[in-house]
Amino acid sequence: MSAEALRARIAKLDSEIAVKTDLEVLKKLGQEKSLASRQLNAILDPVERLPVEISSEIFLQSIHQPFPRPGARHQAPMLLLHICSAWTTIALTVPALWASIEIIFHAAKDLNALRIWFQRARQSPLSVSLWGHFDDWNRSRDMAVTILGHGGQLKHLKIYHDGFGISKGPNLFEIGKKSPIVKSLPTFAMLETLNLSCGKFGSGFPVPQILQLLHLAPNIVEINISATVRCRTPIPEDLRVVLPRLRRLTLHPSDPGKHDQIFNYFSLPALEFLCVPNTAVAAGNLQGVLQRSAPPLQELVTDGKSVDVLVKGYFDLVPSLERLTIGDPQSKFLTDFCAAVTDSFAVLPQSPQSHHRALWKDGRSCTLFEASRSRGF
């Protein structure tokens, strides 16, 4: 039936519905109108005429937020459920649409949303962003258990601590150990990226909690920490962790001071990229992790505060280093740095175009860039 014929059919049904009073007749006419409307939509809606594979990809491209919020009805994927029944059907048959979610950790309504989204995601790799106060995981035991229950599907995990100070109290994993639902589940074998951040000065996470999580994630590839990472109590030796596939590590503490305690418990044999301020890491601890790991480190991003740490901590221990980015270097630092490496490197004049000095040693190259404060140091 053509679009014109269907429009005429719908208009006729509207006229009949307007004059009929019998409930059974009205019900039948309403069903016929609904069917005709769906048929008309199928003709007029271009998405309806596309193969499911193409329409699914279009829906996936409509998601602009890396972690959609379940309450955002004006954004995909929730928006797709409020257009028409055809779009709803398509959206609910695409598990990847529901594989990412941002939730407020202590919100009961978000717990229900989390369960629904996980159900719709089926076996898809999951990306989860948790936002809230993590001073007492017991307040959200059910949510913690739900997340751990799908730990084998987690691919990307982001935790944003909005409380004050270092997160205290029982952590996610202690709760999980007490749950019969979680006890026998596998580790976070699919987890590739971990982002830990905080919203207040000096806030962060205890080192043991981070190490516990990493013990569950043997295949992790990238870690980004923008938070305080300290521990005022002794850390058990059994929390030492080898991360054989970790290639990128970024540490931006939320307050000044040393935050290198965690490096004493790392072995990073595959590390290629390291971003860490010299002011947050003691030279000895840095040298320790590099000596233990012997990583193929290729790129380093740091600040221009300590020439000694740079030369002895990086150049001498990491012959594979190819690119060095210095955040906010002072002129005296650049002078001292060049003086410290002239015995081993040929230092070229600074280029006015790229603002860098190229250094060579034994056939390898290293480029010193003068970065701006926007790098975070």
mmCIF file of N, CA and C in Angstrom, residues 209-218 241:
data_model
loop_
_atom_site.group_PDB
_atom_site.id
_atom_site.type_symbol
_atom_site.label_atom_id
_atom_site.label_comp_id
_atom_site.label_asym_id
_atom_site.label_seq_id
_atom_site.Cartn_x
_atom_site.Cartn_y
_atom_site.Cartn_z
ATOM 1 N N GLN A 209 44.118 0.045 47.979
ATOM 2 C CA GLN A 209 42.924 -0.161 47.160
ATOM 3 C C GLN A 209 43.277 -0.202 45.679
ATOM 4 N N ILE A 210 44.180 0.685 45.264
ATOM 5 C CA ILE A 210 44.590 0.699 43.862
ATOM 6 C C ILE A 210 45.305 -0.598 43.509
ATOM 7 N N LEU A 211 46.194 -1.045 44.392
ATOM 8 C CA LEU A 211 46.935 -2.275 44.124
ATOM 9 C C LEU A 211 46.010 -3.483 44.079
ATOM 10 N N GLN A 212 44.998 -3.509 44.967
ATOM 11 C CA GLN A 212 44.031 -4.607 44.944
ATOM 12 C C GLN A 212 43.311 -4.671 43.607
ATOM 13 N N LEU A 213 42.920 -3.516 43.109
ATOM 14 C CA LEU A 213 42.226 -3.483 41.828
ATOM 15 C C LEU A 213 43.143 -3.982 40.712
ATOM 16 N N LEU A 214 44.397 -3.541 40.732
ATOM 17 C CA LEU A 214 45.324 -3.925 39.672
ATOM 18 C C LEU A 214 45.655 -5.409 39.713
ATOM 19 N N HIS A 215 45.611 -6.004 40.892
ATOM 20 C CA HIS A 215 45.810 -7.453 40.984
ATOM 21 C C HIS A 215 44.719 -8.203 40.231
ATOM 22 N N LEU A 216 43.537 -7.587 40.130
ATOM 23 C CA LEU A 216 42.423 -8.217 39.422
ATOM 24 C C LEU A 216 42.449 -7.927 37.925
ATOM 25 N N ALA A 217 43.390 -7.093 37.478
ATOM 26 C CA ALA A 217 43.394 -6.648 36.073
ATOM 27 C C ALA A 217 44.743 -6.940 35.426
ATOM 28 N N PRO A 218 45.051 -8.200 35.154
ATOM 29 C CA PRO A 218 46.379 -8.555 34.632
ATOM 30 C C PRO A 218 46.654 -8.054 33.223
ATOM 31 N N VAL A 241 52.684 -5.917 42.509
ATOM 32 C CA VAL A 241 51.991 -6.359 41.305
ATOM 33 C C VAL A 241 52.867 -6.153 40.072
#
